[in-house]
């Protein structure tokens, strides 16, 4: 009998230990490498450019990178499952409100994105568009759509919507869980998470000055923009994910919580999700490399791991650069007064107090000054026809800035009252996005192709950011025998109206019901 009780007690103890065993950060980094690595393999299949054995080789490289990552991060502090679950609930709640899954309103950019997902789901891979005189290849950062498109092919459009939601919520939750290591206890983690979510410039003041009222999308007030955290999640989650990989990796490396190799290995794999987000991380990669050289901290693995992932990413880098005549670098002339007014409400209220704090600022003064210079300069850099580069290239720097500010608030330093005021005003930007999600109708199903969806709202802008003429695509990544995309279009892209988000005084879209 006593032996039975001992067995029962042992089993109960085993169950308790399993329930409370924290997760290894190295496993999370390995999951990120595996997921983004599989995006590369799926892009190969989307273009149908490699033989079967290449997928096996790519899979082996990804597996090796995952094994090395787990091994070199074995000494990192573990993350509790309670923290992971909290991050999942936060990420899932925000993405639901953003319109993913189509339970709530989705911003007009999703008209095109849902159409791209539909096209990738209903057409065989590879495919080309024939709506223009020259056939076009879909050439865009489509990493976010690859897995949901496969789900679409098997289970239909509604399942693809759910797959997109679950995928993005999981990746964001994993990044938040990794970032939780930057904070010492539960209180500081909750403060840091809250500040990161509401983090924004003081767009409300700029909106009142320029518009005379608080509009529905405040960040347009200066005609240039640094996006708040909630704006990124609601409008461009794929860019946010790529930029936050750079920020989280840099901050954890700087504090000795992750070696260079895993962080550098995952970065090139994110290019097919957001090349602009990846570009925004490069200054911090350069700073990390210089610091590692100066301190003689570089290891052989810090070269081999990123080289292996770069090898996997070469087709996607060539793909994204194909026929990029309309997406080149340009100098964007901005009047000095406009630039100064913008920075005075967006970045300087945070940067100046941090610069005054000097050595007490987290991650070192060189990180602060790099971030300062980067955020001052990039408004003058343009890629393509819009201001996307400054909006997406700033994601990594703004995430690091948010953590620096959180650190001062957690420590209850002398600058805490000032930061609390700036954060309170800034939070109105994100709350305006959430309000729209709760007031406007839920996003309808998009039933038309990319071409017709684009013309509903973006007809005045070139399609070069999404398309490349097939003849201009390098032979290395050009599909050999692509199918022709289904050219049949419904009378309506969607049922009902899709309201504009910018100004509550606006009527619903004048292209109601998507009739063209």
Coordinates of C-alpha atoms in Angstrom, one line a residue:
X1 CA 0.0 0.0 0.0
X2 CA 2.8 2.4 0.9
X3 CA 4.5 1.6 -2.4
X4 CA 1.3 2.6 -4.2
X5 CA 1.1 5.9 -2.3
X6 CA 4.7 6.6 -3.1
X7 CA 4.0 6.0 -6.8
X8 CA 1.0 8.3 -6.8
X9 CA 3.0 11.0 -5.0
X10 CA 5.8 10.6 -7.5
X11 CA 3.4 10.9 -10.5
X12 CA 1.8 14.0 -8.9
X13 CA 5.1 15.6 -8.3
X14 CA 6.1 14.9 -11.9
X15 CA 2.9 16.4 -13.2
X16 CA 3.5 19.5 -11.0
X17 CA 7.1 19.9 -12.2
X18 CA 6.0 19.6 -15.8
X19 CA 3.3 22.2 -15.4
X20 CA 5.7 24.8 -13.9
X21 CA 8.8 24.1 -15.9
X22 CA 9.7 27.4 -17.7
X23 CA 10.5 27.4 -21.4
X24 CA 14.0 27.9 -22.7
X25 CA 14.6 31.1 -24.7
X26 CA 16.8 29.1 -27.1
X27 CA 13.7 27.1 -28.0
X28 CA 11.8 30.3 -28.9
X29 CA 14.7 31.6 -31.0
X30 CA 14.8 28.1 -32.7
X31 CA 11.0 28.4 -33.4
X32 CA 11.6 31.8 -35.0
X33 CA 14.4 30.5 -37.2
X34 CA 12.4 27.5 -38.2
X35 CA 9.3 29.5 -39.1
X36 CA 11.1 32.3 -41.1
X37 CA 13.3 29.6 -42.6
X38 CA 10.3 27.7 -43.9
X39 CA 9.1 31.0 -45.4
X40 CA 12.2 30.9 -47.6
X41 CA 11.5 27.3 -48.7
X42 CA 7.9 28.2 -49.4
X43 CA 9.0 31.1 -51.5
X44 CA 11.2 28.7 -53.5
X45 CA 8.0 26.6 -54.1
X46 CA 5.9 29.7 -54.9
X47 CA 8.4 30.5 -57.7
X48 CA 9.2 26.8 -58.5
X49 CA 12.8 27.6 -59.0
X50 CA 14.7 24.7 -57.3
X51 CA 14.9 20.9 -57.7
X52 CA 13.4 18.7 -55.0
X53 CA 16.8 17.9 -53.4
X54 CA 17.2 21.7 -52.6
X55 CA 14.3 21.6 -50.2
X56 CA 15.9 18.7 -48.3
X57 CA 19.2 20.7 -48.2
X58 CA 17.4 23.8 -47.0
X59 CA 15.5 21.8 -44.3
X60 CA 18.8 20.4 -43.1
X61 CA 20.4 23.9 -42.9
X62 CA 17.3 25.2 -40.9
X63 CA 17.5 22.2 -38.5
X64 CA 21.2 22.8 -38.0
X65 CA 20.6 26.4 -37.2
X66 CA 17.9 25.5 -34.7
X67 CA 20.2 22.9 -33.0
X68 CA 23.0 25.4 -32.7
X69 CA 20.7 28.1 -31.4
X70 CA 19.4 25.9 -28.6
X71 CA 22.9 24.8 -27.7
X72 CA 24.5 28.2 -27.5
X73 CA 21.6 29.8 -25.5
X74 CA 21.3 27.0 -23.0
X75 CA 22.6 29.2 -20.1
X76 CA 19.9 31.9 -20.7
X77 CA 17.3 32.5 -18.0
X78 CA 14.1 30.6 -18.6
X79 CA 10.7 32.3 -19.3
X80 CA 7.7 31.2 -17.3
X81 CA 4.7 29.8 -19.1
X82 CA 2.6 32.4 -17.3
X83 CA 4.5 35.1 -19.2
X84 CA 4.2 33.3 -22.5
X85 CA 0.4 32.9 -22.0
X86 CA 0.1 36.6 -21.1
X87 CA 2.0 37.5 -24.3
X88 CA -0.2 35.2 -26.4
X89 CA -3.4 36.8 -25.0
X90 CA -2.2 40.3 -25.5
X91 CA -1.0 39.7 -29.1
X92 CA -4.2 37.8 -30.0
X93 CA -6.5 40.4 -28.6
X94 CA -4.7 43.3 -30.4
X95 CA -4.6 41.4 -33.7
X96 CA -8.3 40.5 -33.4
X97 CA -9.1 44.2 -33.0
X98 CA -6.8 45.0 -36.0
X99 CA -9.2 43.1 -38.3
X100 CA -7.2 39.9 -38.7
X101 CA -9.7 37.1 -38.8
X102 CA -12.3 39.7 -40.0
X103 CA -14.1 39.9 -36.7
X104 CA -13.6 43.6 -36.5
X105 CA -12.9 46.5 -38.9
X106 CA -9.7 46.3 -40.9
X107 CA -7.9 49.3 -42.4
X108 CA -8.0 49.9 -46.1
X109 CA -4.5 48.5 -46.7
X110 CA -6.1 45.1 -45.9
X111 CA -8.3 45.4 -49.1
X112 CA -5.1 44.7 -51.1
X113 CA -3.6 42.2 -48.6
X114 CA -6.8 40.0 -48.5
X115 CA -6.8 40.1 -52.3
X116 CA -3.2 39.0 -52.5
X117 CA -3.9 36.1 -50.0
X118 CA -6.9 35.1 -52.2
X119 CA -4.8 35.2 -55.4
X120 CA -2.1 33.0 -53.8
X121 CA -4.8 30.7 -52.5
X122 CA -6.9 30.1 -55.6
X123 CA -4.1 30.1 -58.3
X124 CA -1.6 27.3 -58.7
X125 CA 2.0 28.1 -57.9
X126 CA 3.7 29.7 -59.7
X127 CA 1.3 32.1 -61.5
X128 CA 1.5 35.4 -63.3
X129 CA -1.0 38.2 -63.9
X130 CA -2.1 39.0 -67.4
X131 CA -4.3 42.1 -66.7
X132 CA -1.7 44.4 -68.3
X133 CA -0.1 44.2 -71.8
X134 CA 3.0 42.5 -70.3
X135 CA 2.5 39.6 -67.9
X136 CA 3.4 40.4 -64.2
X137 CA 4.8 38.4 -61.4
X138 CA 3.6 39.0 -57.9
X139 CA 6.8 40.5 -56.4
X140 CA 6.3 41.7 -52.8
X141 CA 7.2 40.9 -49.2
X142 CA 4.7 37.9 -49.2
X143 CA 6.3 36.0 -46.3
X144 CA 3.2 36.6 -44.1
X145 CA 0.9 35.0 -46.7
X146 CA 2.7 31.8 -47.6
X147 CA 1.4 29.5 -44.9
X148 CA -2.1 31.0 -44.9
X149 CA -2.2 30.6 -48.7
X150 CA -1.5 26.9 -48.3
X151 CA -4.3 26.7 -45.7
X152 CA -6.6 28.5 -48.2
X153 CA -5.8 25.9 -50.9
X154 CA -6.9 23.0 -48.6
X155 CA -9.6 24.5 -46.3
X156 CA -10.8 27.7 -48.0
X157 CA -10.7 31.4 -47.3
X158 CA -12.2 31.4 -43.8
X159 CA -9.6 29.0 -42.6
X160 CA -6.9 31.1 -44.2
X161 CA -8.1 34.1 -42.3
X162 CA -7.7 32.2 -39.1
X163 CA -4.3 30.8 -40.0
X164 CA -3.1 34.4 -40.7
X165 CA -4.3 35.5 -37.3
X166 CA -2.8 32.6 -35.4
X167 CA 0.5 32.8 -37.2
X168 CA 1.0 36.5 -36.5
X169 CA -0.3 36.4 -33.0
X170 CA 2.1 33.5 -32.2
X171 CA 5.1 35.3 -33.7
X172 CA 4.4 38.5 -31.9
X173 CA 3.8 36.7 -28.6
X174 CA 7.1 34.9 -28.9
X175 CA 8.9 38.2 -29.4
X176 CA 7.1 39.7 -26.4
X177 CA 8.1 36.7 -24.3
X178 CA 11.7 37.0 -25.3
X179 CA 11.6 40.8 -24.5
X180 CA 10.3 40.0 -21.0
X181 CA 13.8 38.9 -20.1
X182 CA 14.7 42.6 -20.2
X183 CA 12.7 43.2 -17.0
X184 CA 13.6 41.8 -13.6
X185 CA 10.2 41.1 -12.0
X186 CA 6.5 40.9 -12.7
X187 CA 5.8 44.5 -11.9
X188 CA 8.5 45.8 -14.3
X189 CA 7.4 43.4 -17.0
X190 CA 3.8 44.6 -16.9
X191 CA 4.9 48.2 -16.9
X192 CA 7.2 47.6 -19.8
X193 CA 4.5 45.7 -21.8
X194 CA 2.0 48.5 -21.2
X195 CA 4.4 51.2 -22.2
X196 CA 5.4 49.3 -25.3
X197 CA 1.8 48.8 -26.4
X198 CA 0.8 52.5 -25.9
X199 CA 4.1 53.9 -27.2
X200 CA 3.7 56.7 -29.7
X201 CA 4.6 60.3 -30.4
X202 CA 2.3 63.1 -29.3
X203 CA 0.2 62.9 -32.5
X204 CA -2.8 64.3 -30.7
X205 CA -1.2 67.7 -30.2
X206 CA 0.0 67.7 -33.8
X207 CA -3.4 66.8 -35.0
X208 CA -5.1 69.6 -33.0
X209 CA -2.5 72.1 -34.4
X210 CA -2.8 71.1 -38.0
X211 CA -6.4 69.8 -38.3
X212 CA -8.1 71.7 -35.5
X213 CA -9.6 68.4 -34.2
X214 CA -8.6 64.8 -33.3
X215 CA -9.0 62.8 -36.5
X216 CA -9.5 59.1 -36.9
X217 CA -5.9 58.4 -37.9
X218 CA -3.8 61.0 -36.0
X219 CA -0.4 60.1 -37.4
X220 CA -1.1 61.8 -40.8
X221 CA -1.0 65.2 -39.2
X222 CA 2.6 66.1 -40.4
X223 CA 2.3 64.2 -43.8
X224 CA 5.3 62.1 -42.6
X225 CA 5.0 59.4 -39.9
X226 CA 6.6 57.3 -37.2
X227 CA 4.1 54.6 -36.4
X228 CA 2.9 53.8 -32.9
X229 CA 2.9 50.2 -31.7
X230 CA -0.8 49.8 -32.2
X231 CA -0.7 51.4 -35.6
X232 CA 2.0 48.9 -36.7
X233 CA -0.1 46.0 -35.4
X234 CA -3.3 47.3 -37.1
X235 CA -1.8 48.3 -40.4
X236 CA 1.5 46.4 -41.1
X237 CA 2.1 43.5 -38.7
X238 CA 4.5 41.9 -41.1
X239 CA 6.8 44.9 -40.9
X240 CA 6.4 45.1 -37.2
X241 CA 7.4 41.5 -36.7
X242 CA 10.6 41.9 -38.8
X243 CA 11.6 45.1 -37.1
X244 CA 11.0 43.8 -33.6
X245 CA 13.2 40.7 -34.3
X246 CA 16.0 43.2 -34.8
X247 CA 15.1 45.2 -31.7
X248 CA 14.6 42.3 -29.3
X249 CA 17.8 40.5 -30.5
X250 CA 19.9 43.7 -30.2
X251 CA 18.7 44.5 -26.6
X252 CA 19.1 40.9 -25.4
X253 CA 22.5 40.6 -27.0
X254 CA 23.6 43.9 -25.4
X255 CA 22.6 42.6 -22.0
X256 CA 24.4 39.3 -22.5
X257 CA 21.2 37.2 -22.7
X258 CA 21.6 35.9 -26.2
X259 CA 24.8 35.3 -28.3
X260 CA 25.2 37.1 -31.6
X261 CA 24.8 33.9 -33.7
X262 CA 21.0 33.2 -33.2
X263 CA 20.1 36.9 -33.6
X264 CA 22.2 37.3 -36.8
X265 CA 20.9 34.0 -38.1
X266 CA 17.2 34.9 -38.0
X267 CA 17.6 38.4 -39.4
X268 CA 18.2 37.6 -43.2
X269 CA 15.3 35.1 -43.0
X270 CA 12.9 38.0 -42.3
X271 CA 13.6 39.8 -45.6
X272 CA 10.7 38.1 -47.4
X273 CA 8.4 39.4 -44.6
X274 CA 9.7 43.0 -44.6
X275 CA 12.9 44.2 -46.3
X276 CA 12.3 47.7 -44.9
X277 CA 12.0 46.3 -41.3
X278 CA 15.2 44.4 -41.9
X279 CA 17.0 47.6 -43.2
X280 CA 15.9 49.4 -40.0
X281 CA 17.8 46.8 -37.9
X282 CA 21.0 47.1 -39.9
X283 CA 22.5 50.1 -38.0
X284 CA 22.2 48.1 -34.8
X285 CA 23.7 45.0 -36.4
X286 CA 26.7 47.2 -37.5
X287 CA 27.0 48.7 -34.0
X288 CA 26.9 45.2 -32.5
X289 CA 29.5 44.0 -35.0
X290 CA 31.9 46.9 -34.2
X291 CA 31.5 46.4 -30.5
X292 CA 32.1 42.6 -30.8
X293 CA 35.3 43.3 -32.8
X294 CA 36.6 45.9 -30.4
X295 CA 36.0 43.6 -27.4
X296 CA 37.2 40.5 -29.3
X297 CA 34.0 38.7 -28.5
X298 CA 33.3 37.4 -32.0
X299 CA 33.2 33.6 -32.4
X300 CA 33.3 31.4 -35.5
X301 CA 29.6 30.6 -35.1
X302 CA 28.8 34.4 -35.4
X303 CA 30.0 34.2 -39.0
X304 CA 28.8 30.7 -40.0
X305 CA 25.2 30.9 -38.7
X306 CA 24.3 34.2 -40.5
X307 CA 26.2 33.0 -43.6
X308 CA 24.0 29.9 -43.7
X309 CA 20.8 31.8 -43.3
X310 CA 21.9 34.3 -45.9
X311 CA 22.5 31.5 -48.3
X312 CA 18.9 30.4 -47.8
X313 CA 17.7 33.9 -48.2
X314 CA 19.5 34.7 -51.5
X315 CA 16.6 33.8 -53.7
X316 CA 14.2 36.0 -51.7
X317 CA 16.7 38.9 -51.8
X318 CA 17.0 38.6 -55.6
X319 CA 13.2 38.2 -55.8
X320 CA 12.5 41.4 -53.8
X321 CA 15.0 43.4 -55.9
X322 CA 13.6 42.2 -59.2
X323 CA 12.4 45.0 -61.6
X324 CA 12.8 47.5 -58.8
X325 CA 13.0 50.6 -61.0
X326 CA 9.9 52.1 -59.2
X327 CA 11.2 51.1 -55.8
X328 CA 14.7 52.7 -55.7
X329 CA 16.3 55.0 -53.1
X330 CA 15.5 58.7 -53.4
X331 CA 16.3 61.8 -51.4
X332 CA 13.0 63.1 -50.0
X333 CA 13.1 66.9 -49.6
X334 CA 11.3 67.9 -46.4
X335 CA 11.1 71.6 -45.4
X336 CA 13.1 72.2 -42.2
X337 CA 10.1 73.6 -40.3
X338 CA 8.0 70.6 -41.1
X339 CA 10.8 68.2 -40.1
X340 CA 11.5 70.1 -36.8
X341 CA 7.8 70.3 -35.9
X342 CA 7.4 66.6 -36.6
X343 CA 10.4 65.6 -34.5
X344 CA 9.3 68.0 -31.7
X345 CA 6.2 66.0 -31.1
X346 CA 7.3 62.5 -32.2
X347 CA 10.9 61.8 -30.9
X348 CA 12.5 64.7 -29.1
X349 CA 10.2 64.5 -26.1
X350 CA 11.8 61.1 -25.4
X351 CA 15.3 61.5 -26.8
X352 CA 16.3 64.8 -25.1
X353 CA 15.6 63.6 -21.5
X354 CA 17.4 60.3 -22.3
X355 CA 20.4 62.2 -23.7
X356 CA 20.4 64.3 -20.5
X357 CA 20.3 61.1 -18.4
X358 CA 23.6 60.2 -20.1
X359 CA 25.3 57.1 -18.6
X360 CA 22.2 56.0 -16.7
X361 CA 20.5 55.2 -20.1
X362 CA 20.1 51.5 -20.7
X363 CA 22.1 49.7 -23.5
X364 CA 24.8 52.3 -23.5
X365 CA 25.2 55.9 -24.8
X366 CA 26.3 54.7 -28.3
X367 CA 22.9 52.9 -28.7
X368 CA 21.1 56.1 -27.8
X369 CA 23.2 58.3 -30.1
X370 CA 22.8 55.8 -33.0
X371 CA 19.1 55.8 -32.5
X372 CA 19.0 59.6 -32.2
X373 CA 20.9 60.0 -35.5
X374 CA 18.9 57.3 -37.3
X375 CA 15.5 58.8 -36.4
X376 CA 16.7 62.3 -37.3
X377 CA 18.0 61.3 -40.8
X378 CA 15.6 58.7 -42.2
X379 CA 12.7 61.1 -42.9
X380 CA 14.9 62.3 -45.8
X381 CA 15.2 58.8 -47.3
X382 CA 12.5 57.5 -49.7
X383 CA 12.0 54.1 -51.2
X384 CA 9.3 53.9 -53.9
X385 CA 6.5 56.4 -54.1
X386 CA 5.5 56.7 -50.4
X387 CA 7.1 57.4 -47.0
X388 CA 7.2 53.7 -46.2
X389 CA 10.9 53.6 -45.5
X390 CA 10.8 56.1 -42.6
X391 CA 7.7 54.4 -41.2
X392 CA 9.1 50.8 -41.4
X393 CA 12.8 51.6 -41.1
X394 CA 12.2 53.2 -37.7
X395 CA 10.5 50.2 -36.1
X396 CA 13.7 48.7 -34.5
X397 CA 14.9 52.1 -33.2
X398 CA 11.5 53.0 -31.8
X399 CA 11.2 49.6 -30.0
X400 CA 14.6 50.2 -28.4
X401 CA 13.5 53.7 -27.5
X402 CA 10.3 52.3 -25.8
X403 CA 12.3 50.0 -23.6
X404 CA 14.7 52.8 -22.6
X405 CA 11.7 54.9 -21.6
X406 CA 10.2 52.0 -19.8
X407 CA 13.4 51.5 -17.8
X408 CA 13.2 55.1 -16.5
X409 CA 9.5 54.7 -15.6
X410 CA 10.2 51.4 -13.8
X411 CA 13.0 52.9 -11.8
X412 CA 10.9 55.9 -10.7
X413 CA 13.6 58.3 -11.7
X414 CA 13.4 62.1 -11.8
X415 CA 12.3 62.0 -15.5
X416 CA 9.4 59.7 -14.8
X417 CA 6.7 62.4 -14.4
X418 CA 7.7 63.9 -17.8
X419 CA 7.7 60.5 -19.5
X420 CA 4.3 59.7 -18.0
X421 CA 2.8 62.9 -19.5
X422 CA 4.3 62.2 -22.9
X423 CA 3.1 58.6 -22.8
X424 CA -0.4 59.6 -21.8
X425 CA -0.7 62.0 -24.7
X426 CA 0.8 59.5 -27.1
X427 CA -1.6 56.7 -26.0
X428 CA -4.4 58.6 -27.6
X429 CA -3.0 57.6 -31.0
X430 CA -3.4 53.9 -30.3
X431 CA -6.8 54.4 -28.6
X432 CA -8.1 56.1 -31.8
X433 CA -7.1 53.0 -33.8
X434 CA -8.9 50.8 -31.3
X435 CA -12.0 53.0 -31.3
X436 CA -12.3 52.7 -35.0
X437 CA -12.2 48.9 -34.7
X438 CA -15.1 48.9 -32.3
X439 CA -17.2 51.5 -34.1
X440 CA -16.8 50.6 -37.8
X441 CA -18.3 47.5 -39.5
X442 CA -16.2 44.3 -39.6
X443 CA -14.1 43.7 -42.6
X444 CA -15.9 41.8 -45.4
X445 CA -14.5 39.0 -47.4
X446 CA -12.5 40.2 -50.5
X447 CA -13.6 38.3 -53.6
X448 CA -11.6 40.1 -56.3
X449 CA -8.0 39.9 -57.5
X450 CA -5.1 42.2 -56.5
X451 CA -5.7 44.4 -59.5
X452 CA -9.3 45.2 -58.8
X453 CA -8.8 45.5 -55.1
X454 CA -5.9 48.0 -55.6
X455 CA -8.0 50.2 -57.8
X456 CA -10.7 50.5 -55.2
X457 CA -8.6 52.9 -53.1
X458 CA -5.1 53.1 -54.5
X459 CA -5.8 53.6 -58.2
X460 CA -3.8 56.9 -58.3
X461 CA -0.6 55.1 -57.2
X462 CA 1.7 52.8 -59.2
X463 CA 1.5 49.0 -58.6
X464 CA 5.3 48.6 -58.9
X465 CA 5.6 47.8 -55.2
X466 CA 3.7 44.6 -55.7
X467 CA 4.4 43.6 -59.3
X468 CA 7.4 42.9 -61.6
X469 CA 7.1 42.4 -65.4
X470 CA 8.1 38.8 -66.0
X471 CA 10.7 39.8 -68.6
X472 CA 12.6 41.9 -66.1
X473 CA 12.8 39.2 -63.5
X474 CA 16.3 37.6 -63.2
X475 CA 16.4 34.2 -64.8
X476 CA 17.6 32.7 -61.6
X477 CA 14.2 33.2 -59.9
X478 CA 12.0 33.6 -62.9
X479 CA 9.2 30.9 -63.0
X480 CA 9.7 28.6 -66.1
X481 CA 6.1 27.6 -66.8
X482 CA 3.8 29.8 -64.7
X483 CA 0.0 29.4 -64.7
X484 CA -2.1 32.4 -65.7
X485 CA -4.0 33.9 -62.8
X486 CA -7.8 33.6 -63.1
X487 CA -8.8 36.9 -64.8
X488 CA -12.5 36.6 -63.9
X489 CA -13.6 39.4 -61.6
X490 CA -16.8 39.6 -59.6
X491 CA -19.1 42.7 -60.0
X492 CA -18.2 43.6 -56.4
X493 CA -15.0 43.1 -54.6
X494 CA -16.9 42.9 -51.3
X495 CA -20.4 43.3 -49.9
X496 CA -21.3 46.6 -48.2
X497 CA -19.1 49.7 -47.7
X498 CA -15.5 49.8 -46.4
X499 CA -15.2 53.1 -44.5
X500 CA -12.1 55.3 -44.7
X501 CA -10.1 55.5 -41.5
X502 CA -8.6 58.9 -41.7
X503 CA -11.3 61.3 -40.6
X504 CA -14.6 60.7 -38.8
X505 CA -16.2 63.5 -40.8
X506 CA -15.7 61.4 -44.0
X507 CA -18.5 59.5 -45.5
X508 CA -18.0 55.8 -46.3
X509 CA -15.9 55.0 -49.3
X510 CA -17.3 56.6 -52.4
X511 CA -16.6 53.2 -54.0
X512 CA -19.2 51.5 -51.9
X513 CA -19.7 47.8 -52.6
X514 CA -16.5 47.8 -54.5
X515 CA -18.2 48.5 -57.9
X516 CA -15.9 49.7 -60.6

